[in-house]
Amino acid sequence: MSCFLICGALFVVAAYFYHETVVKGQRCTSNAKLHGKTVIVTGSNTGIGKCAAVDLARRGARVIMACRSRERGERAMEDVKRESGSNNVAFMPLDLASLKSVRNFAENYLKTEQRLDILINNAGLYMEGRTEDGFGMMFGVNHLGHFLLTNLLLQRLKESAPSRVVNVSSLAHNFGHVDFDCLHQNKTLGTGNSFMQLMQIYSNSKLCNVLFTHELHKRMQGTGVTCYSLHPGAINTEFARNINWFTVMFLKPITSFFFKTPEQGCQTTLHCALQEDLEPLSGRYFSNCTARNLLAKARDDATAKKLWELSERLSGLV
Ligand SMILES: NC(=O)c1ccc[n+]([C@@H]2O[C@H](COP(=O)([O-])OP(=O)(O)OC[C@H]3O[C@@H](n4cnc5c(N)ncnc54)[C@H](OP(=O)(O)O)[C@@H]3O)[C@@H](O)[C@H]2O)c1
Ligand SMILES: *[C@@H]1O[C@H](CO)[C@@H](O)[C@H](O)[C@H]1NC(C)=O
Ligand SMILES: *[C@@H]1O[C@H](CO)[C@@H](O)[C@H](O)[C@H]1NC(C)=O
Ligand SMILES: *[C@@H]1O[C@H](CO)[C@@H](O)[C@H](O)[C@H]1NC(C)=O
């Protein structure tokens, strides 16, 4: 019995140290202040987006929380104001699953806001289904909606240069591929709705994020707009909400130990948004606050260009 208790205690202590040293990861060390700067964070009503919003507001930025639900968005805005001690926080409706909503958001934003210093494309989901425009949900939200949003705001980013675009991707992009035939035929990055098939589609959408950063970097050279993509880590957020509750309950003990808290999980996002002298690393992919090398498929010029041009057509930009 006592051996059992001692072993249990040792396990808890070991897990604690493991979490503190390995899981927690590096922190953003920038002391940047953001008074007079404006930042957009998409999907900032919960998870790492919300944590990033609090940190940016604390540094003095005007923070625009671009979220799809007015109710959840406004409630989160009150939290962010309280936790940051700043009143310079606003909610603006944005549903990335609707190209019309993206256009309305951009129009509204360009009419009311003079600057855009940092755009954080953070919203993302793991879910089957279709968007309002008939695209696969993960392709539409994780990629195409952000593609259109970024492009509609590019001019304001250029005017505010030096400015940054930060794309929250995922390690999962390593398992992704872009199936152009499927995109043409089915407006989606893959078919099927088993766990593995959806995981594959999610990975594909995250590969699109990385490829876009690659292409955007090339297109923005000389404009003072730089861009970064990143893996935030494995984090305990609401992200698993669309996975069945049984799996989630089963995984809960594991995720509590081995996953980061949202506050730890937003550190690489903050690093890409704030770290001084990061500009020479524009177009790169980060994790644990460090630039990482990408697989060849994630920095393939031809695929990145092809995806960009297809996205221009699918989002109605050209
Ligand atoms: N958690 C992880 O372990 C992990 C690992 C790798 C990468 N990531 C990436 O990190 C990012 C943030 O994830 P998280 O973990 O913080 O997840 P989360 O807690 O589920 O937050 C995701 C956010 O995206 C928003 N969103 C979803 N669909 C949207 C839409 N159509 N329009 C506008 N906003 C939408 C959600 O809004 P609602 O509340 O209204 O749904 C929510 O605010 C995602 O891009 C995800 O792919 C997460
Ligand atoms: C993150 O970086 C820190 C410091 O370099 C290291 O100790 C830790 O193991 C890294 N964590 C992960 C998950 O890579
Ligand atoms: C971010 O990803 C979106 C969608 O994949 C893309 O349109 C946008 O250009 C990317 N921006 C950067 C800086 O990578
Ligand atoms: C398009 O979807 C159909 C039905 O799900 C599927 O059978 C077909 O293989 C898909 N096309 C491509 C090119 O993947």
Short mmCIF file of C-alpha atoms and ligand atoms in Angstrom, two decimals:
data_model
loop_
_atom_site.label_atom_id
_atom_site.label_comp_id
_atom_site.label_asym_id
_atom_site.label_seq_id
_atom_site.Cartn_x
_atom_site.Cartn_y
_atom_site.Cartn_z
CA MET A 1 0.00 0.00 0.00
CA SER A 2 2.66 2.54 1.06
CA CYS A 3 4.78 1.47 -1.91
CA PHE A 4 1.80 2.20 -4.12
CA LEU A 5 1.47 5.67 -2.59
CA ILE A 6 5.18 6.41 -2.92
CA CYS A 7 5.23 5.27 -6.53
CA GLY A 8 2.16 7.38 -7.22
CA ALA A 9 3.75 10.43 -5.61
CA LEU A 10 6.97 9.88 -7.54
CA PHE A 11 5.00 9.61 -10.76
CA VAL A 12 3.19 12.88 -10.09
CA VAL A 13 6.46 14.66 -9.28
CA ALA A 14 8.14 13.24 -12.37
CA ALA A 15 5.20 14.23 -14.55
CA TYR A 16 5.26 17.71 -13.07
CA PHE A 17 8.93 18.17 -13.93
CA TYR A 18 8.39 16.67 -17.35
CA HIS A 19 5.62 19.17 -17.95
CA GLU A 20 7.65 22.10 -16.60
CA THR A 21 10.79 21.32 -18.60
CA VAL A 22 9.69 19.67 -21.84
CA VAL A 23 5.98 20.18 -22.51
CA LYS A 24 5.78 23.80 -21.44
CA GLY A 25 8.26 24.86 -24.11
CA GLN A 26 9.93 28.19 -24.64
CA ARG A 27 8.28 31.50 -23.92
CA CYS A 28 8.14 34.59 -26.07
CA THR A 29 10.80 36.83 -24.57
CA SER A 30 10.02 40.00 -26.49
CA ASN A 31 9.37 43.12 -24.43
CA ALA A 32 7.75 44.87 -27.40
CA LYS A 33 5.14 47.50 -26.56
CA LEU A 34 2.36 48.03 -29.07
CA HIS A 35 0.86 51.44 -28.29
CA GLY A 36 -0.61 52.91 -31.46
CA LYS A 37 -0.60 49.53 -33.24
CA THR A 38 -3.60 47.49 -34.33
CA VAL A 39 -3.80 43.72 -34.31
CA ILE A 40 -6.43 41.29 -35.62
CA VAL A 41 -6.70 37.82 -34.08
CA THR A 42 -9.15 35.45 -35.81
CA GLY A 43 -10.93 32.88 -33.64
CA SER A 44 -9.94 34.68 -30.46
CA ASN A 45 -13.00 33.87 -28.33
CA THR A 46 -11.26 30.82 -26.84
CA GLY A 47 -8.07 28.74 -26.86
CA ILE A 48 -4.69 30.12 -27.83
CA GLY A 49 -6.24 32.96 -29.84
CA LYS A 50 -7.82 34.37 -26.70
CA CYS A 51 -4.58 34.07 -24.74
CA ALA A 52 -2.71 35.86 -27.52
CA ALA A 53 -5.34 38.61 -27.49
CA VAL A 54 -4.85 39.19 -23.75
CA ASP A 55 -1.08 39.43 -24.10
CA LEU A 56 -1.26 41.82 -27.07
CA ALA A 57 -3.81 44.06 -25.32
CA ARG A 58 -1.58 44.17 -22.25
CA ARG A 59 1.22 45.47 -24.46
CA GLY A 60 -0.97 48.39 -25.50
CA ALA A 61 -2.20 47.21 -28.90
CA ARG A 62 -5.67 47.90 -30.18
CA VAL A 63 -6.96 44.32 -30.48
CA ILE A 64 -9.71 43.35 -32.90
CA MET A 65 -11.27 40.03 -31.99
CA ALA A 66 -12.57 38.52 -35.23
CA CYS A 67 -14.98 35.75 -34.20
CA ARG A 68 -17.99 34.10 -35.74
CA SER A 69 -20.38 34.17 -32.78
CA ARG A 70 -21.41 37.58 -31.47
CA GLU A 71 -22.41 36.12 -28.14
CA ARG A 72 -19.17 34.17 -27.54
CA GLY A 73 -17.09 36.96 -29.07
CA GLU A 74 -18.51 39.72 -26.89
CA ARG A 75 -18.27 37.61 -23.76
CA ALA A 76 -14.62 36.84 -24.54
CA MET A 77 -13.99 40.53 -25.26
CA GLU A 78 -15.08 41.37 -21.70
CA ASP A 79 -12.69 38.71 -20.36
CA VAL A 80 -9.83 40.04 -22.46
CA LYS A 81 -10.50 43.61 -21.28
CA ARG A 82 -10.55 42.50 -17.67
CA GLU A 83 -7.49 40.25 -17.83
CA SER A 84 -5.38 42.73 -19.78
CA GLY A 85 -6.57 45.88 -18.02
CA SER A 86 -7.03 47.50 -21.44
CA ASN A 87 -10.24 48.89 -22.88
CA ASN A 88 -8.83 49.11 -26.38
CA VAL A 89 -10.37 45.81 -27.48
CA ALA A 90 -13.18 45.39 -30.00
CA PHE A 91 -15.26 42.53 -31.38
CA MET A 92 -15.92 42.34 -35.12
CA PRO A 93 -17.97 39.51 -36.63
CA LEU A 94 -16.10 37.19 -38.98
CA ASP A 95 -17.25 33.76 -40.12
CA LEU A 96 -14.47 32.18 -42.15
CA ALA A 97 -16.88 29.55 -43.44
CA SER A 98 -18.58 32.27 -45.51
CA LEU A 99 -16.73 34.23 -48.18
CA LYS A 100 -19.46 36.87 -47.94
CA SER A 101 -18.80 37.27 -44.22
CA VAL A 102 -15.06 37.60 -44.92
CA ARG A 103 -15.78 40.35 -47.45
CA ASN A 104 -18.13 42.13 -45.03
CA PHE A 105 -15.52 41.95 -42.29
CA ALA A 106 -12.80 43.39 -44.53
CA GLU A 107 -15.07 46.18 -45.77
CA ASN A 108 -16.11 47.04 -42.24
CA TYR A 109 -12.52 46.93 -41.03
CA LEU A 110 -11.11 49.09 -43.83
CA LYS A 111 -13.85 51.66 -43.22
CA THR A 112 -13.31 51.94 -39.47
CA GLU A 113 -9.65 51.11 -38.77
CA GLN A 114 -6.73 53.16 -40.03
CA ARG A 115 -3.93 50.65 -39.45
CA LEU A 116 -3.17 46.96 -39.48
CA ASP A 117 0.18 46.06 -37.94
CA ILE A 118 -0.27 42.38 -37.15
CA LEU A 119 -2.75 39.90 -38.62
CA ILE A 120 -2.94 36.60 -36.76
CA ASN A 121 -4.73 33.90 -38.76
CA ASN A 122 -5.46 31.67 -35.80
CA ALA A 123 -8.97 30.28 -36.24
CA GLY A 124 -9.06 26.65 -37.22
CA LEU A 125 -11.18 23.60 -36.81
CA TYR A 126 -11.30 19.86 -37.11
CA MET A 127 -14.75 19.03 -38.42
CA GLU A 128 -16.55 17.51 -41.36
CA GLY A 129 -19.16 19.35 -43.40
CA ARG A 130 -19.31 22.09 -45.97
CA THR A 131 -19.03 25.86 -45.83
CA GLU A 132 -21.74 28.26 -46.96
CA ASP A 133 -20.06 28.33 -50.37
CA GLY A 134 -19.94 24.55 -50.66
CA PHE A 135 -16.26 24.01 -49.88
CA GLY A 136 -15.02 21.30 -47.57
CA MET A 137 -15.21 22.81 -44.06
CA MET A 138 -11.53 22.46 -43.17
CA PHE A 139 -10.33 23.70 -46.56
CA GLY A 140 -12.78 26.61 -46.39
CA VAL A 141 -12.08 27.77 -42.84
CA ASN A 142 -8.46 26.78 -42.24
CA HIS A 143 -7.29 27.89 -45.66
CA LEU A 144 -9.59 29.66 -48.13
CA GLY A 145 -11.31 32.06 -45.71
CA HIS A 146 -7.95 33.20 -44.35
CA PHE A 147 -6.58 33.43 -47.88
CA LEU A 148 -9.30 35.88 -48.88
CA LEU A 149 -9.07 37.78 -45.60
CA THR A 150 -5.31 38.23 -45.90
CA ASN A 151 -5.57 39.38 -49.50
CA LEU A 152 -8.36 41.88 -48.81
CA LEU A 153 -6.28 43.41 -46.01
CA LEU A 154 -2.91 43.41 -47.79
CA GLN A 155 -3.07 47.05 -48.80
CA ARG A 156 -3.63 48.16 -45.20
CA LEU A 157 -0.78 45.90 -44.07
CA LYS A 158 1.52 47.48 -46.64
CA GLU A 159 0.52 50.99 -45.57
CA SER A 160 1.31 50.08 -41.95
CA ALA A 161 4.67 48.41 -42.73
CA PRO A 162 6.71 47.03 -41.09
CA SER A 163 3.81 44.69 -40.49
CA ARG A 164 3.39 40.96 -40.04
CA VAL A 165 1.07 38.12 -40.94
CA VAL A 166 1.17 35.10 -38.64
CA ASN A 167 -0.42 31.82 -39.66
CA VAL A 168 -1.20 29.22 -37.07
CA SER A 169 -0.60 25.90 -38.81
CA SER A 170 0.26 22.58 -37.21
CA LEU A 171 2.84 19.85 -37.09
CA ALA A 172 0.16 17.79 -38.82
CA HIS A 173 1.06 19.55 -42.08
CA ASN A 174 3.91 17.03 -42.35
CA PHE A 175 1.33 14.35 -43.16
CA GLY A 176 -0.56 16.54 -45.61
CA HIS A 177 -0.72 16.69 -49.37
CA VAL A 178 -2.66 18.90 -51.75
CA ASP A 179 -4.90 16.89 -54.05
CA PHE A 180 -5.68 19.34 -56.84
CA ASP A 181 -7.94 16.85 -58.65
CA CYS A 182 -10.11 16.52 -55.58
CA LEU A 183 -10.19 20.31 -55.16
CA HIS A 184 -11.34 20.74 -58.74
CA GLN A 185 -13.90 17.95 -58.61
CA ASN A 186 -15.22 18.18 -55.06
CA LYS A 187 -14.13 21.60 -53.72
CA THR A 188 -12.47 19.82 -50.85
CA LEU A 189 -9.06 18.51 -49.81
CA GLY A 190 -10.25 14.93 -49.38
CA THR A 191 -13.32 12.81 -48.95
CA GLY A 192 -14.56 10.43 -46.27
CA ASN A 193 -15.57 11.01 -42.67
CA SER A 194 -13.73 8.44 -40.59
CA PHE A 195 -11.38 9.75 -37.90
CA MET A 196 -8.32 8.97 -40.01
CA GLN A 197 -9.79 10.48 -43.17
CA LEU A 198 -10.72 13.68 -41.35
CA MET A 199 -7.26 13.80 -39.79
CA GLN A 200 -5.83 13.53 -43.29
CA ILE A 201 -7.99 16.41 -44.54
CA TYR A 202 -7.02 18.50 -41.50
CA SER A 203 -3.34 17.83 -42.24
CA ASN A 204 -3.88 18.81 -45.86
CA SER A 205 -5.47 22.11 -44.83
CA LYS A 206 -2.53 22.83 -42.53
CA LEU A 207 -0.08 22.11 -45.34
CA CYS A 208 -1.96 24.78 -47.33
CA ASN A 209 -1.20 27.28 -44.51
CA VAL A 210 2.51 26.57 -44.74
CA LEU A 211 2.58 26.69 -48.54
CA PHE A 212 0.77 30.00 -48.44
CA THR A 213 3.26 31.53 -46.10
CA HIS A 214 5.94 30.44 -48.53
CA GLU A 215 4.22 32.06 -51.52
CA LEU A 216 3.11 35.19 -49.65
CA HIS A 217 6.66 35.79 -48.50
CA LYS A 218 7.81 35.77 -52.12
CA ARG A 219 5.03 38.12 -53.19
CA MET A 220 5.63 40.57 -50.33
CA GLN A 221 9.35 41.02 -50.78
CA GLY A 222 10.28 44.69 -50.59
CA THR A 223 6.92 45.78 -49.16
CA GLY A 224 7.81 45.59 -45.45
CA VAL A 225 5.13 42.94 -44.90
CA THR A 226 6.63 39.74 -43.50
CA CYS A 227 4.92 36.44 -42.73
CA TYR A 228 5.42 33.39 -40.57
CA SER A 229 3.69 30.05 -40.04
CA LEU A 230 3.91 27.95 -36.93
CA HIS A 231 3.03 24.88 -34.92
CA PRO A 232 1.77 26.00 -31.50
CA GLY A 233 2.35 22.64 -29.78
CA ALA A 234 -0.19 20.15 -28.50
CA ILE A 235 -2.55 22.18 -26.37
CA ASN A 236 -5.50 21.62 -24.09
CA THR A 237 -8.13 23.80 -25.78
CA GLU A 238 -11.64 23.32 -27.08
CA PHE A 239 -10.07 22.03 -30.26
CA ALA A 240 -11.23 18.44 -29.70
CA ARG A 241 -14.87 19.47 -29.26
CA ASN A 242 -15.95 17.78 -32.50
CA ILE A 243 -14.28 14.50 -31.66
CA ASN A 244 -16.67 12.15 -29.82
CA TRP A 245 -16.80 12.62 -26.06
CA PHE A 246 -15.73 9.05 -25.35
CA THR A 247 -12.40 9.53 -27.08
CA VAL A 248 -12.00 12.87 -25.34
CA MET A 249 -12.68 11.42 -21.86
CA PHE A 250 -10.29 8.61 -22.61
CA LEU A 251 -7.58 11.04 -23.68
CA LYS A 252 -8.18 13.61 -20.92
CA PRO A 253 -5.62 12.24 -18.40
CA ILE A 254 -3.02 12.09 -21.16
CA THR A 255 -3.74 15.54 -22.54
CA SER A 256 -3.64 17.15 -19.08
CA PHE A 257 -0.12 15.89 -18.53
CA PHE A 258 1.40 16.07 -21.96
CA PHE A 259 -0.38 19.03 -23.52
CA LYS A 260 0.32 22.71 -22.98
CA THR A 261 -2.08 25.11 -21.35
CA PRO A 262 -3.51 27.71 -23.78
CA GLU A 263 -1.27 30.31 -22.18
CA GLN A 264 1.80 28.20 -22.93
CA GLY A 265 0.36 27.33 -26.33
CA CYS A 266 0.19 30.92 -27.59
CA GLN A 267 3.90 31.64 -26.99
CA THR A 268 5.11 30.76 -30.49
CA THR A 269 2.30 32.87 -31.98
CA LEU A 270 3.48 35.80 -29.85
CA HIS A 271 7.09 35.14 -30.79
CA CYS A 272 6.25 35.36 -34.51
CA ALA A 273 4.12 38.46 -33.96
CA LEU A 274 6.51 40.38 -31.71
CA GLN A 275 10.11 39.21 -31.64
CA GLU A 276 12.46 41.99 -32.71
CA ASP A 277 14.65 41.40 -35.79
CA LEU A 278 12.67 38.40 -37.01
CA GLU A 279 12.19 39.88 -40.50
CA PRO A 280 15.07 37.95 -42.15
CA LEU A 281 13.19 34.77 -41.25
CA SER A 282 10.05 35.82 -43.16
CA GLY A 283 8.32 32.89 -44.89
CA ARG A 284 9.69 30.41 -42.36
CA TYR A 285 7.89 27.94 -40.11
CA PHE A 286 8.31 27.99 -36.32
CA SER A 287 7.69 25.74 -33.36
CA ASN A 288 8.71 26.15 -29.73
CA CYS A 289 9.70 29.76 -30.61
CA THR A 290 12.35 28.52 -33.05
CA ALA A 291 12.52 28.50 -36.87
CA ARG A 292 12.40 24.93 -38.17
CA ASN A 293 13.29 23.31 -41.44
CA LEU A 294 10.38 22.15 -43.57
CA LEU A 295 9.95 19.03 -45.66
CA ALA A 296 10.47 19.66 -49.36
CA LYS A 297 6.73 19.38 -50.07
CA ALA A 298 6.00 22.26 -47.66
CA ARG A 299 8.28 24.70 -49.48
CA ASP A 300 7.66 23.57 -53.02
CA ASP A 301 7.50 26.67 -55.23
CA ALA A 302 5.32 25.14 -57.94
CA THR A 303 2.68 23.74 -55.56
CA ALA A 304 2.58 26.95 -53.56
CA LYS A 305 2.04 29.01 -56.71
CA LYS A 306 -0.59 26.65 -58.09
CA LEU A 307 -2.51 26.67 -54.80
CA TRP A 308 -2.35 30.46 -54.64
CA GLU A 309 -3.77 30.83 -58.15
CA LEU A 310 -6.49 28.28 -57.56
CA SER A 311 -7.42 29.97 -54.28
CA GLU A 312 -7.67 33.31 -56.07
CA ARG A 313 -10.26 31.81 -58.38
CA LEU A 314 -12.15 29.83 -55.74
CA SER A 315 -12.42 32.82 -53.41
CA GLY A 316 -13.57 35.08 -56.22
CA LEU A 317 -10.56 37.41 -56.01
CA VAL A 318 -9.94 37.22 -59.76
N1 LIG B 1 -4.90 22.54 -29.85
C1 LIG B 1 -3.87 21.99 -30.44
O1 LIG B 1 -3.27 21.05 -29.90
C2 LIG B 1 -3.38 22.51 -31.77
C3 LIG B 1 -2.28 21.87 -32.36
C4 LIG B 1 -1.82 22.35 -33.59
C5 LIG B 1 -2.45 23.44 -34.19
N2 LIG B 1 -3.52 24.03 -33.61
C6 LIG B 1 -4.12 25.19 -34.31
O2 LIG B 1 -4.25 26.28 -33.43
C7 LIG B 1 -5.32 27.12 -33.85
C8 LIG B 1 -6.17 27.51 -32.64
O3 LIG B 1 -6.70 26.34 -32.08
P1 LIG B 1 -7.15 26.15 -30.57
O4 LIG B 1 -6.42 24.96 -30.09
O5 LIG B 1 -7.04 27.43 -29.82
O6 LIG B 1 -8.67 25.69 -30.83
P2 LIG B 1 -10.09 26.17 -30.27
O7 LIG B 1 -10.03 26.32 -28.79
O8 LIG B 1 -11.05 25.21 -30.87
O9 LIG B 1 -10.26 27.60 -30.95
C9 LIG B 1 -10.47 27.73 -32.34
C10 LIG B 1 -11.07 29.07 -32.66
O10 LIG B 1 -11.37 29.12 -34.06
C11 LIG B 1 -12.67 29.63 -34.21
N3 LIG B 1 -13.34 29.25 -35.45
C12 LIG B 1 -13.67 28.02 -35.87
N4 LIG B 1 -14.35 28.09 -37.03
C13 LIG B 1 -14.47 29.40 -37.34
C14 LIG B 1 -15.07 30.12 -38.39
N5 LIG B 1 -15.76 29.51 -39.37
N6 LIG B 1 -14.98 31.47 -38.40
C15 LIG B 1 -14.33 32.11 -37.41
N7 LIG B 1 -13.73 31.49 -36.39
C16 LIG B 1 -13.81 30.15 -36.35
C17 LIG B 1 -13.43 29.10 -33.01
O11 LIG B 1 -14.62 29.83 -32.81
P3 LIG B 1 -15.93 29.15 -32.11
O12 LIG B 1 -15.67 29.13 -30.64
O13 LIG B 1 -17.04 30.06 -32.50
O14 LIG B 1 -16.07 27.78 -32.71
C18 LIG B 1 -12.39 29.34 -31.92
O15 LIG B 1 -12.40 30.67 -31.52
C19 LIG B 1 -6.06 26.35 -34.94
O16 LIG B 1 -5.71 26.88 -36.19
C20 LIG B 1 -5.54 24.93 -34.80
O17 LIG B 1 -5.54 24.26 -36.02
C21 LIG B 1 -4.00 23.59 -32.40
C1 LIG B 2 11.39 23.60 -26.20
O1 LIG B 2 12.61 24.25 -26.01
C2 LIG B 2 13.15 24.07 -24.70
C3 LIG B 2 14.37 24.97 -24.55
O2 LIG B 2 15.16 24.97 -25.69
C4 LIG B 2 13.48 22.59 -24.53
O3 LIG B 2 14.02 22.38 -23.25
C5 LIG B 2 12.19 21.78 -24.68
O4 LIG B 2 12.48 20.40 -24.61
C6 LIG B 2 11.50 22.09 -26.00
N1 LIG B 2 10.20 21.47 -26.00
C7 LIG B 2 9.69 20.88 -27.06
C8 LIG B 2 8.34 20.28 -26.91
O5 LIG B 2 10.28 20.82 -28.12
C1 LIG B 3 -1.90 32.20 -44.15
O1 LIG B 3 -2.67 31.17 -44.63
C2 LIG B 3 -3.69 31.59 -45.48
C3 LIG B 3 -4.50 30.41 -45.80
O2 LIG B 3 -3.72 29.28 -46.02
C4 LIG B 3 -3.09 32.27 -46.70
O3 LIG B 3 -4.09 32.74 -47.52
C5 LIG B 3 -2.26 33.41 -46.25
O4 LIG B 3 -1.63 33.99 -47.35
C6 LIG B 3 -1.23 32.92 -45.28
N1 LIG B 3 -0.46 34.00 -44.80
C7 LIG B 3 0.74 33.81 -44.41
C8 LIG B 3 1.48 34.96 -43.93
O5 LIG B 3 1.23 32.72 -44.45
C1 LIG B 4 -14.82 13.27 -55.32
O1 LIG B 4 -15.78 12.73 -54.40
C2 LIG B 4 -16.27 11.46 -54.75
C3 LIG B 4 -17.37 11.09 -53.80
O2 LIG B 4 -16.97 11.23 -52.45
C4 LIG B 4 -15.11 10.47 -54.72
O3 LIG B 4 -15.55 9.17 -55.05
C5 LIG B 4 -14.05 10.93 -55.71
O4 LIG B 4 -12.92 10.07 -55.65
C6 LIG B 4 -13.62 12.34 -55.41
N1 LIG B 4 -12.70 12.81 -56.45
C7 LIG B 4 -11.37 12.90 -56.25
C8 LIG B 4 -10.57 13.35 -57.41
O5 LIG B 4 -10.85 12.62 -55.18
#
